[in-house]
Structure formats: structure tokens, C-alpha cells
Tab-separated table of C-alpha atoms in Angstrom:
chain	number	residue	atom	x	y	z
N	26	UNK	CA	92.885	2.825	131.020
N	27	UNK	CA	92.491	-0.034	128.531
N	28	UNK	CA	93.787	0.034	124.720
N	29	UNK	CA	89.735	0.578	123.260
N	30	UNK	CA	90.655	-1.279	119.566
N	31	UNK	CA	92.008	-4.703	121.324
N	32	UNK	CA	88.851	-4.571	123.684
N	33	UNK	CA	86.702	-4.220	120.448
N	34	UNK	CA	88.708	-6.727	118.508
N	35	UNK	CA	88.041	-8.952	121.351
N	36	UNK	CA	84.748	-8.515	121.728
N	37	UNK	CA	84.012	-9.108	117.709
N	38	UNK	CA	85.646	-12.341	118.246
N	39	UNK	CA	84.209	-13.428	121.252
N	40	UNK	CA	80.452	-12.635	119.800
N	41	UNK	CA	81.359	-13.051	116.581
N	42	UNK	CA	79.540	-9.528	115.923
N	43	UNK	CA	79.694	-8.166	112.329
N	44	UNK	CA	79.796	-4.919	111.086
N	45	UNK	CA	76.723	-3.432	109.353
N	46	UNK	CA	77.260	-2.316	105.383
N	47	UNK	CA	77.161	0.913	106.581
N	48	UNK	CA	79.693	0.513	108.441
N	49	UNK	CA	83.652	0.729	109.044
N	50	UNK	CA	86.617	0.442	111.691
N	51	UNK	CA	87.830	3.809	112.443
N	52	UNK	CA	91.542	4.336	113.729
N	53	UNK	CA	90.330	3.709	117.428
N	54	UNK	CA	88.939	0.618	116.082
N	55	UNK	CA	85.474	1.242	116.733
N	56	UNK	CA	82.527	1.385	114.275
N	57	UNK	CA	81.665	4.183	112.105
N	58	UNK	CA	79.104	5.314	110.042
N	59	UNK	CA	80.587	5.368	106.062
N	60	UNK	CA	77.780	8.286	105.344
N	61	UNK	CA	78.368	10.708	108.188
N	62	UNK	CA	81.654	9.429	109.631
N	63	UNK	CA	79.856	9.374	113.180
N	64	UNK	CA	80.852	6.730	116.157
N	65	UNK	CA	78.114	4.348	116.269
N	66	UNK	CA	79.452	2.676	119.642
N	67	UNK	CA	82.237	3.307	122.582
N	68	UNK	CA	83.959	1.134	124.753
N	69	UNK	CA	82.539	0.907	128.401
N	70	UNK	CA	85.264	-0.699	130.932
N	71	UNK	CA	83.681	-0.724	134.577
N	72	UNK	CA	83.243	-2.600	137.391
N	73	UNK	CA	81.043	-4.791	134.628
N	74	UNK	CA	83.822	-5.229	132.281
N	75	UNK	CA	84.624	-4.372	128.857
N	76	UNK	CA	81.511	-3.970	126.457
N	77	UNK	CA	80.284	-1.218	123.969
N	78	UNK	CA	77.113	1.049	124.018
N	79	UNK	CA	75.353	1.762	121.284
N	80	UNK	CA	74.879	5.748	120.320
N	81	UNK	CA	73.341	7.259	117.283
N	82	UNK	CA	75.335	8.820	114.644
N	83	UNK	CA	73.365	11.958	112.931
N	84	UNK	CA	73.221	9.992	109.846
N	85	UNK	CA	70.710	7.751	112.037
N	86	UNK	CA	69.374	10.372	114.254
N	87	UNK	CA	67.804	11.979	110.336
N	88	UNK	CA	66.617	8.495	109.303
N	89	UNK	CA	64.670	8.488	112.217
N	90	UNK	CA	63.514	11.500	112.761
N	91	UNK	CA	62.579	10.546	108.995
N	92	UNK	CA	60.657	7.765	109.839
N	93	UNK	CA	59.045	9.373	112.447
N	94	UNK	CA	57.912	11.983	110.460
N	95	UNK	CA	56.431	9.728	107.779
N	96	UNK	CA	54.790	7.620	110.330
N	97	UNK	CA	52.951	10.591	111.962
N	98	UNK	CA	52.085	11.984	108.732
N	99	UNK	CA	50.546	8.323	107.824
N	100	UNK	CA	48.443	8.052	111.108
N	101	UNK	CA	47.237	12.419	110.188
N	102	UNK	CA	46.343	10.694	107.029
N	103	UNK	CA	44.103	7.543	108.656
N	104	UNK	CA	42.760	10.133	111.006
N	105	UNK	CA	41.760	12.748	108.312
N	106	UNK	CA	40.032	9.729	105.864
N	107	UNK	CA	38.239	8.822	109.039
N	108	UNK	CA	37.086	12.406	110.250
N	109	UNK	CA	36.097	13.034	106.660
N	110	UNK	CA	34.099	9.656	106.438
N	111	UNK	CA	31.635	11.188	109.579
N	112	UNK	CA	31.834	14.909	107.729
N	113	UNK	CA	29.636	13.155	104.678
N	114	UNK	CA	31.136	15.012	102.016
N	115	UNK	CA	30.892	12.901	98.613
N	116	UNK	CA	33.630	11.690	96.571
N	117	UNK	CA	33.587	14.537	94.124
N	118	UNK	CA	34.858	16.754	96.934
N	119	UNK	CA	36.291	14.665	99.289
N	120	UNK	CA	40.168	15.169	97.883
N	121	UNK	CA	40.032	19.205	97.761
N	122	UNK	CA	41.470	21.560	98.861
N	123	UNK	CA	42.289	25.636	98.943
N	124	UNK	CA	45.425	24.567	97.124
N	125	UNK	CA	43.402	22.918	94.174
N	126	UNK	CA	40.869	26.029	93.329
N	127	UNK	CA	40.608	27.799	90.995
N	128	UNK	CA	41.147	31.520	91.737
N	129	UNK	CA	39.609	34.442	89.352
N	130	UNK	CA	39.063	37.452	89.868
N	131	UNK	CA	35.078	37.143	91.082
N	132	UNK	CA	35.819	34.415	93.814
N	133	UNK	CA	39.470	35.542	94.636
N	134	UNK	CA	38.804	37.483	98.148
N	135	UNK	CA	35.608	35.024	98.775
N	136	UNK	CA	38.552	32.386	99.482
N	137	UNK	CA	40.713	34.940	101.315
N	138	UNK	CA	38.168	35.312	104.045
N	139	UNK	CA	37.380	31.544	104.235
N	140	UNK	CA	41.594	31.039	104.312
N	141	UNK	CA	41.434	33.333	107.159
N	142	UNK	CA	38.933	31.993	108.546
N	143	UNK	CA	40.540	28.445	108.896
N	144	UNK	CA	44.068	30.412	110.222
N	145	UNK	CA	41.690	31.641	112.544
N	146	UNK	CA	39.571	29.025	113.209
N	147	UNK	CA	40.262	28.531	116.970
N	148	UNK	CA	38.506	32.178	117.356
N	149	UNK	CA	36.271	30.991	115.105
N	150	UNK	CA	34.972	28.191	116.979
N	151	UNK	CA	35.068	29.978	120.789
N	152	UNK	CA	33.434	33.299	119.534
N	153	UNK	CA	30.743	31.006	117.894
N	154	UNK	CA	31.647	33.230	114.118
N	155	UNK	CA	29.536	31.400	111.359
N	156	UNK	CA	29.572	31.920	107.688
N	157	UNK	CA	26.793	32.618	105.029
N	158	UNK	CA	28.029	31.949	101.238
N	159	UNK	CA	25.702	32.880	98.824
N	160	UNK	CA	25.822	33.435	94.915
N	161	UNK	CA	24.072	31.711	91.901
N	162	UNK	CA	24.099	28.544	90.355
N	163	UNK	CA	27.669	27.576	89.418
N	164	UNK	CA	29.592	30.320	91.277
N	165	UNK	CA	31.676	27.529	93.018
N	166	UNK	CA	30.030	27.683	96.281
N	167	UNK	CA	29.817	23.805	97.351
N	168	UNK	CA	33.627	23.654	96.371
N	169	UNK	CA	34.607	26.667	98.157
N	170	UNK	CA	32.640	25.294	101.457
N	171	UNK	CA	34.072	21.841	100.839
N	172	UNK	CA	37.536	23.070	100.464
N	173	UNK	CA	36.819	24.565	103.601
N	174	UNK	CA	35.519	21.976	105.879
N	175	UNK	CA	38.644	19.569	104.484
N	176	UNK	CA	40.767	21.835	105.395
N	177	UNK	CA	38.915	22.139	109.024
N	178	UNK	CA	38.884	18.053	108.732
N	179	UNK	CA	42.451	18.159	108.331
N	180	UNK	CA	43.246	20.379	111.698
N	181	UNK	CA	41.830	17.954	113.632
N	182	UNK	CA	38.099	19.780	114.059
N	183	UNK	CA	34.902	17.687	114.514
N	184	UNK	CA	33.241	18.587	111.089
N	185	UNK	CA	30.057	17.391	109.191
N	186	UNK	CA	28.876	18.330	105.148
N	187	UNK	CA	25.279	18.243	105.002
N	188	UNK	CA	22.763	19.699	103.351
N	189	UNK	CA	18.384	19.881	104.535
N	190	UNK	CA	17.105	17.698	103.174
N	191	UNK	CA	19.654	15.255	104.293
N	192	UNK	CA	18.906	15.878	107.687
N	193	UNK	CA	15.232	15.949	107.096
N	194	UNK	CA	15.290	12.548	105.979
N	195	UNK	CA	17.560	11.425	108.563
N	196	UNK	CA	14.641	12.614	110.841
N	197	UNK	CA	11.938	10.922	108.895
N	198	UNK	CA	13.969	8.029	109.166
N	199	UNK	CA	13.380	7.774	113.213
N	200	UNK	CA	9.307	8.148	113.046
N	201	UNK	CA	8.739	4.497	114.371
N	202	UNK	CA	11.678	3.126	114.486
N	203	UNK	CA	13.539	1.640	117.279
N	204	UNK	CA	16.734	2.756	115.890
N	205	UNK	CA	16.896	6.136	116.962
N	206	UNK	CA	15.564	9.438	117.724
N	207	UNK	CA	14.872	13.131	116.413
N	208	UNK	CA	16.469	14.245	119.682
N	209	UNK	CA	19.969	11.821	119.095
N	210	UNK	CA	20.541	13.428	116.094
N	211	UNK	CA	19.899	17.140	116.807
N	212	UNK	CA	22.126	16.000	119.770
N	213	UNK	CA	24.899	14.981	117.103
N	214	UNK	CA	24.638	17.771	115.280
N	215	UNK	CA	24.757	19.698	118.479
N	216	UNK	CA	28.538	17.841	118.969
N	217	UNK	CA	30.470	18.791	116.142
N	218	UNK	CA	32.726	21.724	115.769
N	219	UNK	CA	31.766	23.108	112.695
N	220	UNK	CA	28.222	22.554	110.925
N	221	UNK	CA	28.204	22.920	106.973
N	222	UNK	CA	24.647	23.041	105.630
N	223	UNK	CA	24.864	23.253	101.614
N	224	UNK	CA	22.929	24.789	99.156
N	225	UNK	CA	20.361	25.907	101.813
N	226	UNK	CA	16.967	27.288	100.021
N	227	UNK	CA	16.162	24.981	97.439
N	228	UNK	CA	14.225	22.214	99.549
N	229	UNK	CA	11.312	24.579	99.507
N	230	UNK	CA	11.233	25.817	95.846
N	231	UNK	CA	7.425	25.145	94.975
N	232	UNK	CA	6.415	25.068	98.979
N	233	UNK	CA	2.587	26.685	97.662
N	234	UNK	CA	1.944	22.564	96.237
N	235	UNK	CA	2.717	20.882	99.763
N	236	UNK	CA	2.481	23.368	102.792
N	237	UNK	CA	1.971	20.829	105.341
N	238	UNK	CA	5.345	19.182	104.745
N	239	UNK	CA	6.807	22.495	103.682
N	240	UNK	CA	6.217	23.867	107.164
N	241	UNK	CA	7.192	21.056	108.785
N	242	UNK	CA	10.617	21.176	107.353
N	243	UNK	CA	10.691	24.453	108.051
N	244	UNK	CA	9.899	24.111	111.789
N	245	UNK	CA	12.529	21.202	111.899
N	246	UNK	CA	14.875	23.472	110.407
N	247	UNK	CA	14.318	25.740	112.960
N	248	UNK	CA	14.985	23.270	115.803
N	249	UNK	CA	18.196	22.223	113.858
N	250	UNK	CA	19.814	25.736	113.537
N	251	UNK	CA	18.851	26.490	117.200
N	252	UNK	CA	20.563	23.372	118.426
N	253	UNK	CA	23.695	24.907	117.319
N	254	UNK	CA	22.465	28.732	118.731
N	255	UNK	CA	22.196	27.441	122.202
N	256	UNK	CA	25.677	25.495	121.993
N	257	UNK	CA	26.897	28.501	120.888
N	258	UNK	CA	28.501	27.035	118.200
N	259	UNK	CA	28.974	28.053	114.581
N	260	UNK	CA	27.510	26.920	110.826
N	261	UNK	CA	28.808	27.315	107.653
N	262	UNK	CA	26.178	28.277	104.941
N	263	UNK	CA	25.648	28.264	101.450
N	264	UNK	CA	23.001	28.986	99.072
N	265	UNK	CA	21.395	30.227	95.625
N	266	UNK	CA	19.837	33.094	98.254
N	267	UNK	CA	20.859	36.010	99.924
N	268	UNK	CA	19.074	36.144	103.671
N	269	UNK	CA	16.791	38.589	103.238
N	270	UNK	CA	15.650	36.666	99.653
N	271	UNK	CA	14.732	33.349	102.156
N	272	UNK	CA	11.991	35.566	103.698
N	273	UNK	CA	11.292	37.509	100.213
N	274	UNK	CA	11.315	34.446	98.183
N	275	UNK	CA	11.058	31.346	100.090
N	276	UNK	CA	8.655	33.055	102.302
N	277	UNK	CA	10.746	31.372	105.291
N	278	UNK	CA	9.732	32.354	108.931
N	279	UNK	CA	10.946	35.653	110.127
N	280	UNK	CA	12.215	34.213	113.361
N	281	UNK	CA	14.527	31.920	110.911
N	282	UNK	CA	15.419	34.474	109.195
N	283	UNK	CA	16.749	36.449	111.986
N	284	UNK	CA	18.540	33.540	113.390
N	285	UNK	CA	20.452	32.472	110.453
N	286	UNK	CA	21.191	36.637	110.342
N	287	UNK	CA	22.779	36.332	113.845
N	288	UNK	CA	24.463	33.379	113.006
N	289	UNK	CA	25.740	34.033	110.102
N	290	UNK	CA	28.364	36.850	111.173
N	291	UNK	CA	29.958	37.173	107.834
N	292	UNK	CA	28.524	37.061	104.488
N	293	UNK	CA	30.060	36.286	101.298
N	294	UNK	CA	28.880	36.595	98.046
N	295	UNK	CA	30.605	34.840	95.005
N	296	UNK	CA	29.410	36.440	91.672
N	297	UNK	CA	30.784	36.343	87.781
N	298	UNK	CA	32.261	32.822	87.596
N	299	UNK	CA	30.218	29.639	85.956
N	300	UNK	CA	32.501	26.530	86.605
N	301	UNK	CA	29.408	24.325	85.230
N	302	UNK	CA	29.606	25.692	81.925
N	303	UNK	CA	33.641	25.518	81.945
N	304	UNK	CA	33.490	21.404	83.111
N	305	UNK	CA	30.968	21.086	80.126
N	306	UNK	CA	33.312	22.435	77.345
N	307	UNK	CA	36.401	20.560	78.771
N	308	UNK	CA	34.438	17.283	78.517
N	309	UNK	CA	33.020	18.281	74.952
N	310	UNK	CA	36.320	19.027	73.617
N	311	UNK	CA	37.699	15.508	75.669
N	312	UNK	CA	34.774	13.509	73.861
N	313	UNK	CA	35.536	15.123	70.419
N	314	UNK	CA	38.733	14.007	70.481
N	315	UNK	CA	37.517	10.376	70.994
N	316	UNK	CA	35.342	11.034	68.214
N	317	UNK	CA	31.955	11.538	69.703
């Protein structure tokens, strides 16, 4: 055996090693930690010689665990901003989430099911379950959606916000250009995880003034919601319409009709609530109070 505090007395003089601050020579004459009280090092003597190892105290062993834990967390972060950057949804809703909505009594079990439907959304995504949200102006339905695909975002899915016309465009956009095709970006819409189209129904309000490009949207709509049918995977839907009312109203295809119906396994209905009109006081009050 050797005496362990000479050997470390020796070795801080032959090194000149300091202590740390949060440190202090216990009775064996090794370091300790002042917050725990745990060994930081013990004497080795082999075939080597005398030296010390280096173990971590739990004081350390929570500090980085700590650190650990915040650094994950940062790069979840990074990886969330970027997911939500190719999801498209717009600064208003970017930041939301279930834990920021406002619950009444009209929209209470609306965000039950979509909760569930994120707990579940593994399920979701293999049994190819999509949503159809539908209510009038105001109801809350782009927030409910958007609170759902950020929270989608945030597990790590493959998620994009859209709405029509959006995509329409986006189509437009390749007629003559070298840039890209229809094809690439039914193809990229084919990829994702989860498809949110938004406030579906109103690109065709007045179709009777333009029926050429009316049913041309309406056959590229098609194409776009089939896409997804033959990947046999799921969109989220919202809109100022109930299904049968896209037929009744919109005078959309049957066939579309009956495809959104099959896709759309659930459908939720938010009624009562006007958020619009609730925004528009708070601001009115906030600007009388600057005097305006």
C-alpha cells in the first residue's frame, strides 16, 4: 500500500496542479467537491506509478446531464424552426400551439380530437386517418389546424401548411419554365407526412364568371388530393364548407367529393365562437387608450 495524501501532495508539487474553486482537500487528502462532498479523483499506484484518475462527483454528473439536456433541447429547437420553415405556415401562426388556445365551450372537444390525434399520430400516419375541419368564418379553424401541424412539426413529422391556391400557383409557376415541373411538386407533396390544405372552398366562389380556369383548378385539385390517395397518406382539411356543401354549393366534381369523403375519416365541426370580432374589440379598446 502507499499513504494516498503524501502521493497527492507530491504530485501537486511536482505538477504544480491547483485545486478548482469548487474544490477542497478531504481527510485522505484528495479533492472534493464543496457542493456535493463527492471524490473528484483517486490515487492509482501500479506498475505505472503513482497518479490520480479523474471520476465525476454527482454534483458534475447533474451539470452535465444539464448541459446535455439544454443542448439537445437547442438542436429540437434548430430542427423544429427548420421543419416549420418547409411547412409554410406564416408568422401569425408559426409560434402556436395547443397550449396557447383558447378553449370555450363550442371548440373545446374540436381540440380534444385533434390532441388525440397528435398522441396518436403514429396510427394516424400508417392507417392513412385524415381530418376534415369545417365551420364558418372566424370559428378558429386555421389556428386550430396550425396548432396542429406545429405540434406535428415539433415530433419530428414531415409537415407542410398550404392552402389551393397556393399550390395552384406553384403549378402555374412551372408552365415554361426550366425550373421545374407539375409532376416535382405533386411528387413533394406526395413526400410529406402530413398534408394541411386551409380554408379549402373559397378559390372557386364566383366559378360561373371563369369556368375554364375554374375547372382547371378543379381538375388539378383532383390530381393533388389523389397524389396523397395513392401514397396512402393522410390530409388535414379545413374550410367555410361542410363536404356535401362543396358539391351543393361549389358545384365541385362528384368524384372529388367522394374522395375528400374517404379521406377525410373524421369530421369536425367548430360552431358558436367568433375570434375575429373578439381581436377587433381588444385592439379598439388598445387604440382608445392611446387616444385614437
Amino acid at each position: 500500500m502507499f499513504d494516498t495524501k503524501n502521493a497527492l501532495i507530491e504530485k501537486l508539487k511536482t505538477n504544480q496542479e491547483k485545486l478548482n474553486d469548487d474544490e477542497y482537500i478531504g481527510e485522505d487528502g484528495l479533492p472534493y467537491c464543496k457542493t456535493c462532498g463527492g471524490a473528484r479523483y483517486f490515487c492509482v499506484n501500479d506498475e505505472k506509478g503513482i497518479y490520480m484518475r479523474t471520476i465525476w462527483c454527482k454534483h458534475r454528473k447533474e451539470e452535465q446531464q444539464r448541459a446535455e439536456e439544454e443542448e439537445a433541447r437547442r438542436k429540437r429547437i434548430e430542427e423544429f424552426n427548420a421543419r416549420q420553415e418547409s411547412s409554410l405556415i406564416g408568422n401569425r401562426y408559426k409560434n402556436i400551439r395547443f397550449k396557447d388556445a383558447r378553449i370555450t365551450e363550442h371548440n373545446r372537444e374540436a381540440y380534444e380530437k385533434c390532441k388525440r390525434y397528435l398522441e396518436q399520430s403514429e396510427a394516424m400516419l400508417k392507417e392513412n386517418i385524415g381530418l376534415y375541419i369545417h365551420g364558418e368564418n372566424s370559428t378558429g379553424k386555421t389556428y386550430l389546424t396550425a396548432c396542429l401541424c406545429n405540434e406535428l412539426v415539433w415530433q419530428r413529422w414531415r409537415c407542410v401548411y398550404t392552402n389551393l391556391a397556393t399550390i395552384l400557383s406553384q403549378i402555374r409557376g412551372t408552365y415554361g419554365s426550366r425550373g421545374g415541373s407539375e409532376n416535382s411538386i405533386l411528387q413533394r407533396l406526395q413526400n410529406y407526412d402530413f398534408v394541411f390544405i386551409d380554408d379549402l372552398g373559397k378559390e372557386f366562389i364566383g366559378r360561373d364568371y371563369n369556368p375554364a380556369s375554374s375547372k382547371w383548378a378543379e381538375e388539378k385539385f383532383f390530381e393533388i388530393i389523389n397524389a396523397r390517395y395513392n401514397a396512402n397518406a393522410p390530409i388535414i382539411f379545413s374550410s367555410n364548407y361542410t363536404i356535401a356543401e362543396l358539391e351543393s354549393v361549389l358545384g365541385f366534381d362528384k368524384a372529388i367529393v367522394e374522395r375528400i369523403n374517404e379521406m377525410a375519416t373524421r369530421v369536425i365541426k367548430l360552431t358558436g365562437d367568433d375570434f375575429r370580432q373578439t381581436a377587433r374589440a381588444s385592439k379598439s379598446t388598445l387604440a382608445k387608450k392611446y387616444g385614437i
